[in-house]
Amino acid sequence: MPSYRSGPHSKYELQVHLVWIPKYRKPVLVGPVALRVRDLIRQIAMERELQILAGKVARDHVHLFLSYRPHQDISTIAQWLKGISSRILLAEQEGEPV
């Protein structure tokens, strides 16, 4: 039985499968970087009211199966997850405060 989420006047079950890769599919998501990416994605999802149903950070790509709210666009969700996590990772790599 599906678990519907509900709003003030509706019940819904919106899900999307997102997959993205680093440039040229280089295997950069390994070790502490992979753990940090996983934690960042969880944090962003929690802040933006997304439910991660399944996910995996592989060495050359990221899989996410998400449940989202009706007012959120898939393109905006991808923008949040990819943009915020990459900006934080690059700032941490360069030693700048986030």
Coordinates of N, CA, C and O in Angstrom, one line a residue:
M1 N 0.8 -1.2 0.0 CA 0.0 0.0 0.0 C 0.9 1.2 0.0 O 1.8 1.4 0.9
P2 N 0.7 2.2 -0.9 CA 1.5 3.3 -1.0 C 1.3 4.3 0.2 O 0.2 4.3 0.8
S3 N 2.3 4.9 0.6 CA 2.2 5.9 1.7 C 2.1 7.3 1.1 O 3.0 7.9 0.6
Y4 N 0.8 7.8 1.1 CA 0.6 9.1 0.6 C 1.0 10.2 1.5 O 0.8 10.0 2.8
R5 N 1.5 11.3 1.0 CA 1.7 12.4 1.8 C 0.5 13.3 1.6 O -0.2 13.2 0.6
S6 N 0.2 14.2 2.6 CA -1.0 15.0 2.5 C -0.7 16.5 2.7 O 0.2 16.8 3.5
G7 N -1.4 17.3 2.0 CA -1.4 18.7 2.2 C -2.7 19.2 2.8 O -3.6 18.3 3.2
P8 N -3.0 20.5 2.9 CA -4.2 20.9 3.5 C -5.5 20.4 2.7 O -6.5 20.2 3.4
H9 N -5.4 20.3 1.4 CA -6.6 19.9 0.6 C -6.3 18.8 -0.3 O -7.0 18.6 -1.3
S10 N -5.2 18.0 -0.1 CA -4.9 17.0 -1.1 C -4.1 15.9 -0.5 O -3.5 16.0 0.6
K11 N -4.1 14.8 -1.2 CA -3.2 13.7 -0.9 C -2.4 13.4 -2.2 O -3.0 13.5 -3.2
Y12 N -1.1 13.1 -2.0 CA -0.3 12.9 -3.2 C 0.8 11.9 -2.9 O 1.2 11.7 -1.8
E13 N 1.4 11.4 -4.1 CA 2.5 10.6 -4.0 C 3.3 10.9 -5.3 O 3.1 10.3 -6.3
L14 N 4.2 11.8 -5.1 CA 5.1 12.3 -6.3 C 6.5 11.7 -6.0 O 7.1 12.0 -5.0
Q15 N 7.0 11.0 -7.0 CA 8.4 10.4 -6.8 C 9.1 10.7 -8.1 O 8.6 10.7 -9.2
V16 N 10.4 10.8 -7.9 CA 11.3 11.0 -9.1 C 12.6 10.2 -8.8 O 13.1 10.1 -7.7
H17 N 13.2 9.7 -9.9 CA 14.5 9.1 -9.9 C 15.5 10.0 -10.5 O 15.4 10.3 -11.7
L18 N 16.5 10.5 -9.8 CA 17.5 11.4 -10.3 C 18.8 10.7 -10.4 O 19.2 10.0 -9.4
V19 N 19.6 10.9 -11.4 CA 20.9 10.3 -11.6 C 21.8 11.4 -12.2 O 21.4 12.1 -13.1
W20 N 22.9 11.7 -11.6 CA 23.8 12.6 -12.2 C 25.3 12.1 -12.0 O 25.6 11.3 -11.2
I21 N 26.1 12.6 -12.9 CA 27.5 12.2 -13.0 C 28.5 13.4 -13.0 O 28.1 14.4 -13.4
P22 N 29.7 13.2 -12.5 CA 30.7 14.2 -12.6 C 31.1 14.4 -14.0 O 30.9 13.5 -14.9
K23 N 31.8 15.4 -14.3 CA 32.2 15.7 -15.7 C 33.1 14.6 -16.2 O 34.0 14.1 -15.5
Y24 N 32.9 14.1 -17.4 CA 33.6 13.0 -18.0 C 33.5 11.7 -17.2 O 34.3 10.8 -17.4
R25 N 32.6 11.6 -16.3 CA 32.3 10.4 -15.5 C 33.6 10.0 -14.7 O 33.9 8.8 -14.6
K26 N 34.4 10.9 -14.3 CA 35.6 10.6 -13.5 C 35.2 10.0 -12.2 O 34.3 10.5 -11.5
P27 N 35.9 9.0 -11.7 CA 35.6 8.4 -10.4 C 36.1 9.2 -9.2 O 37.1 8.9 -8.5
V28 N 35.5 10.3 -8.9 CA 35.9 11.2 -7.9 C 35.1 11.1 -6.6 O 35.5 11.6 -5.5
L29 N 34.0 10.3 -6.6 CA 33.2 10.2 -5.4 C 33.6 9.0 -4.6 O 32.8 8.0 -4.5
V30 N 34.8 9.0 -4.1 CA 35.3 7.9 -3.3 C 35.8 8.4 -1.9 O 36.1 9.6 -1.7
G31 N 35.8 7.5 -1.0 CA 36.4 7.8 0.4 C 35.6 8.8 1.1 O 34.4 8.8 1.1
P32 N 36.3 9.8 1.7 CA 35.6 10.8 2.5 C 34.8 11.8 1.7 O 33.8 12.3 2.2
V33 N 35.1 11.9 0.4 CA 34.3 12.7 -0.5 C 32.9 12.1 -0.6 O 31.9 12.8 -0.6
A34 N 32.8 10.8 -0.8 CA 31.5 10.1 -1.0 C 30.7 10.3 0.3 O 29.5 10.5 0.2
L35 N 31.3 10.1 1.4 CA 30.6 10.2 2.7 C 30.1 11.7 2.9 O 28.9 11.9 3.3
R36 N 30.9 12.6 2.5 CA 30.5 14.0 2.7 C 29.3 14.4 1.7 O 28.4 15.1 2.1
V37 N 29.4 13.9 0.5 CA 28.3 14.1 -0.5 C 27.0 13.5 0.0 O 26.0 14.1 0.0
R38 N 27.1 12.2 0.6 CA 25.9 11.6 1.1 C 25.3 12.4 2.2 O 24.1 12.6 2.3
D39 N 26.1 12.9 3.2 CA 25.7 13.7 4.3 C 25.0 15.0 3.8 O 24.0 15.5 4.3
L40 N 25.7 15.7 2.8 CA 25.2 16.9 2.3 C 23.8 16.7 1.6 O 22.9 17.5 1.8
I41 N 23.7 15.6 0.8 CA 22.4 15.4 0.2 C 21.3 15.1 1.2 O 20.2 15.6 1.0
R42 N 21.6 14.4 2.2 CA 20.6 14.2 3.3 C 20.2 15.5 4.0 O 19.1 15.7 4.3
Q43 N 21.2 16.3 4.2 CA 20.9 17.6 4.9 C 20.1 18.5 4.0 O 19.1 19.1 4.5
I44 N 20.4 18.6 2.7 CA 19.6 19.4 1.8 C 18.2 18.9 1.7 O 17.2 19.7 1.7
A45 N 18.1 17.6 1.6 CA 16.7 17.0 1.5 C 15.9 17.3 2.7 O 14.7 17.6 2.6
M46 N 16.5 17.2 3.9 CA 15.7 17.5 5.1 C 15.3 19.0 5.1 O 14.2 19.3 5.5
E47 N 16.2 19.9 4.7 CA 15.9 21.3 4.8 C 14.8 21.7 3.8 O 14.0 22.6 4.0
R48 N 14.7 20.9 2.6 CA 13.8 21.3 1.6 C 12.6 20.4 1.5 O 11.8 20.4 0.6
E49 N 12.3 19.6 2.6 CA 11.2 18.8 2.8 C 11.1 17.7 1.7 O 10.0 17.4 1.1
L50 N 12.2 17.1 1.3 CA 12.2 16.0 0.4 C 12.5 14.7 1.2 O 13.2 14.7 2.2
Q51 N 11.9 13.6 0.8 CA 12.1 12.3 1.4 C 12.9 11.5 0.5 O 12.6 11.3 -0.7
I52 N 14.1 11.0 1.0 CA 14.9 10.1 0.2 C 14.4 8.7 0.4 O 14.5 8.2 1.5
L53 N 13.8 8.1 -0.6 CA 13.3 6.7 -0.5 C 14.5 5.7 -0.7 O 14.4 4.6 -0.1
A54 N 15.4 6.0 -1.6 CA 16.6 5.2 -1.9 C 17.6 6.1 -2.5 O 17.3 7.1 -3.1
G55 N 18.9 5.7 -2.3 CA 20.0 6.5 -2.9 C 21.3 5.8 -2.8 O 21.5 4.9 -1.9
K56 N 22.2 6.1 -3.6 CA 23.5 5.6 -3.6 C 24.5 6.6 -4.2 O 24.2 7.2 -5.3
V57 N 25.6 6.7 -3.6 CA 26.7 7.5 -4.1 C 27.8 6.5 -4.6 O 28.5 5.9 -3.8
A58 N 27.8 6.3 -5.9 CA 28.8 5.4 -6.5 C 30.1 6.3 -6.8 O 30.0 7.5 -6.7
R59 N 31.1 5.6 -7.2 CA 32.4 6.4 -7.5 C 32.3 7.3 -8.7 O 33.0 8.3 -8.7
D60 N 31.4 7.0 -9.6 CA 31.3 7.9 -10.8 C 29.8 8.4 -11.1 O 29.6 9.0 -12.1
H61 N 28.9 8.2 -10.1 CA 27.6 8.8 -10.3 C 26.8 8.7 -9.0 O 27.2 8.1 -8.0
V62 N 25.7 9.5 -9.0 CA 24.8 9.5 -7.8 C 23.4 9.1 -8.2 O 22.9 9.7 -9.2
H63 N 22.8 8.2 -7.5 CA 21.4 7.8 -7.7 C 20.5 8.3 -6.6 O 20.9 8.1 -5.4
L64 N 19.4 8.9 -6.8 CA 18.5 9.2 -5.8 C 17.0 8.9 -6.2 O 16.7 9.2 -7.4
F65 N 16.3 8.3 -5.3 CA 14.8 8.1 -5.6 C 14.1 8.9 -4.5 O 14.2 8.6 -3.3
L66 N 13.5 10.0 -4.9 CA 12.9 11.0 -3.9 C 11.4 11.1 -4.0 O 10.8 10.9 -5.1
S67 N 10.8 11.5 -2.9 CA 9.4 11.9 -2.8 C 9.4 13.4 -2.6 O 10.1 13.8 -1.7
Y68 N 8.6 14.1 -3.3 CA 8.6 15.6 -3.2 C 7.2 16.1 -3.1 O 6.2 15.4 -3.4
R69 N 7.1 17.4 -2.7 CA 5.8 18.1 -2.6 C 5.4 18.7 -3.9 O 6.2 18.9 -4.8
P70 N 4.1 18.8 -4.1 CA 3.5 19.3 -5.4 C 4.0 20.7 -5.9 O 4.1 20.9 -7.0
H71 N 4.4 21.5 -4.9 CA 4.8 22.9 -5.3 C 6.3 22.9 -5.7 O 6.7 24.0 -6.1
Q72 N 7.0 21.8 -5.6 CA 8.4 21.8 -6.0 C 8.6 21.2 -7.4 O 7.9 20.3 -7.8
D73 N 9.4 21.9 -8.2 CA 9.7 21.4 -9.5 C 10.9 20.5 -9.5 O 11.8 20.7 -8.7
I74 N 10.9 19.5 -10.4 CA 12.0 18.6 -10.4 C 13.3 19.3 -10.8 O 14.4 19.0 -10.3
S75 N 13.2 20.3 -11.7 CA 14.4 21.0 -12.1 C 15.0 21.8 -10.9 O 16.2 21.9 -10.7
T76 N 14.1 22.3 -10.1 CA 14.6 23.1 -8.9 C 15.2 22.1 -7.9 O 16.2 22.5 -7.2
I77 N 14.6 21.0 -7.7 CA 15.1 20.0 -6.8 C 16.5 19.6 -7.2 O 17.5 19.5 -6.4
A78 N 16.7 19.3 -8.5 CA 18.1 18.9 -9.0 C 19.0 20.1 -8.8 O 20.2 19.9 -8.5
Q79 N 18.6 21.3 -9.0 CA 19.4 22.5 -8.8 C 19.9 22.6 -7.4 O 21.0 22.9 -7.1
W80 N 18.9 22.4 -6.4 CA 19.3 22.4 -5.0 C 20.3 21.4 -4.7 O 21.4 21.7 -4.1
L81 N 20.1 20.1 -5.1 CA 20.9 19.0 -4.7 C 22.3 19.1 -5.3 O 23.3 19.0 -4.6
K82 N 22.4 19.4 -6.6 CA 23.7 19.5 -7.2 C 24.4 20.8 -6.9 O 25.6 20.8 -6.6
G83 N 23.7 21.9 -6.9 CA 24.3 23.2 -6.7 C 24.9 23.4 -5.3 O 26.0 23.8 -5.1
I84 N 24.0 23.2 -4.4 CA 24.4 23.4 -3.0 C 25.5 22.5 -2.6 O 26.5 22.9 -2.0
S85 N 25.4 21.2 -2.9 CA 26.4 20.2 -2.5 C 27.8 20.5 -3.2 O 28.8 20.5 -2.5
S86 N 27.7 20.9 -4.5 CA 29.0 21.2 -5.1 C 29.7 22.4 -4.6 O 30.9 22.5 -4.5
R87 N 28.8 23.5 -4.3 CA 29.4 24.7 -3.8 C 30.1 24.5 -2.5 O 31.2 25.0 -2.2
I88 N 29.4 23.7 -1.6 CA 30.0 23.4 -0.3 C 31.2 22.6 -0.4 O 32.3 22.8 0.3
L89 N 31.2 21.6 -1.2 CA 32.4 20.7 -1.4 C 33.6 21.5 -1.9 O 34.7 21.3 -1.5
L90 N 33.4 22.4 -2.9 CA 34.5 23.2 -3.5 C 35.0 24.1 -2.4 O 36.2 24.3 -2.4
A91 N 34.1 24.7 -1.6 CA 34.6 25.7 -0.6 C 35.4 24.9 0.4 O 36.4 25.4 0.9
E92 N 35.0 23.7 0.8 CA 35.7 22.9 1.8 C 37.1 22.5 1.2 O 38.1 22.5 1.9
Q93 N 37.1 22.2 0.0 CA 38.4 21.8 -0.7 C 39.4 22.9 -0.7 O 40.6 22.7 -0.6
E94 N 38.9 24.1 -0.9 CA 39.8 25.3 -1.0 C 40.1 25.8 0.4 O 40.9 26.7 0.5
G95 N 39.5 25.3 1.4 CA 39.7 25.8 2.8 C 39.0 27.0 3.2 O 39.3 27.6 4.2
E96 N 38.0 27.4 2.4 CA 37.2 28.6 2.8 C 36.1 28.2 3.7 O 35.6 27.1 3.7
P97 N 35.7 29.1 4.6 CA 34.5 28.8 5.5 C 33.3 28.8 4.6 O 33.1 29.5 3.7
V98 N 32.4 27.9 5.0 CA 31.1 27.7 4.2 C 30.1 28.6 4.7 O 29.8 28.9 5.8

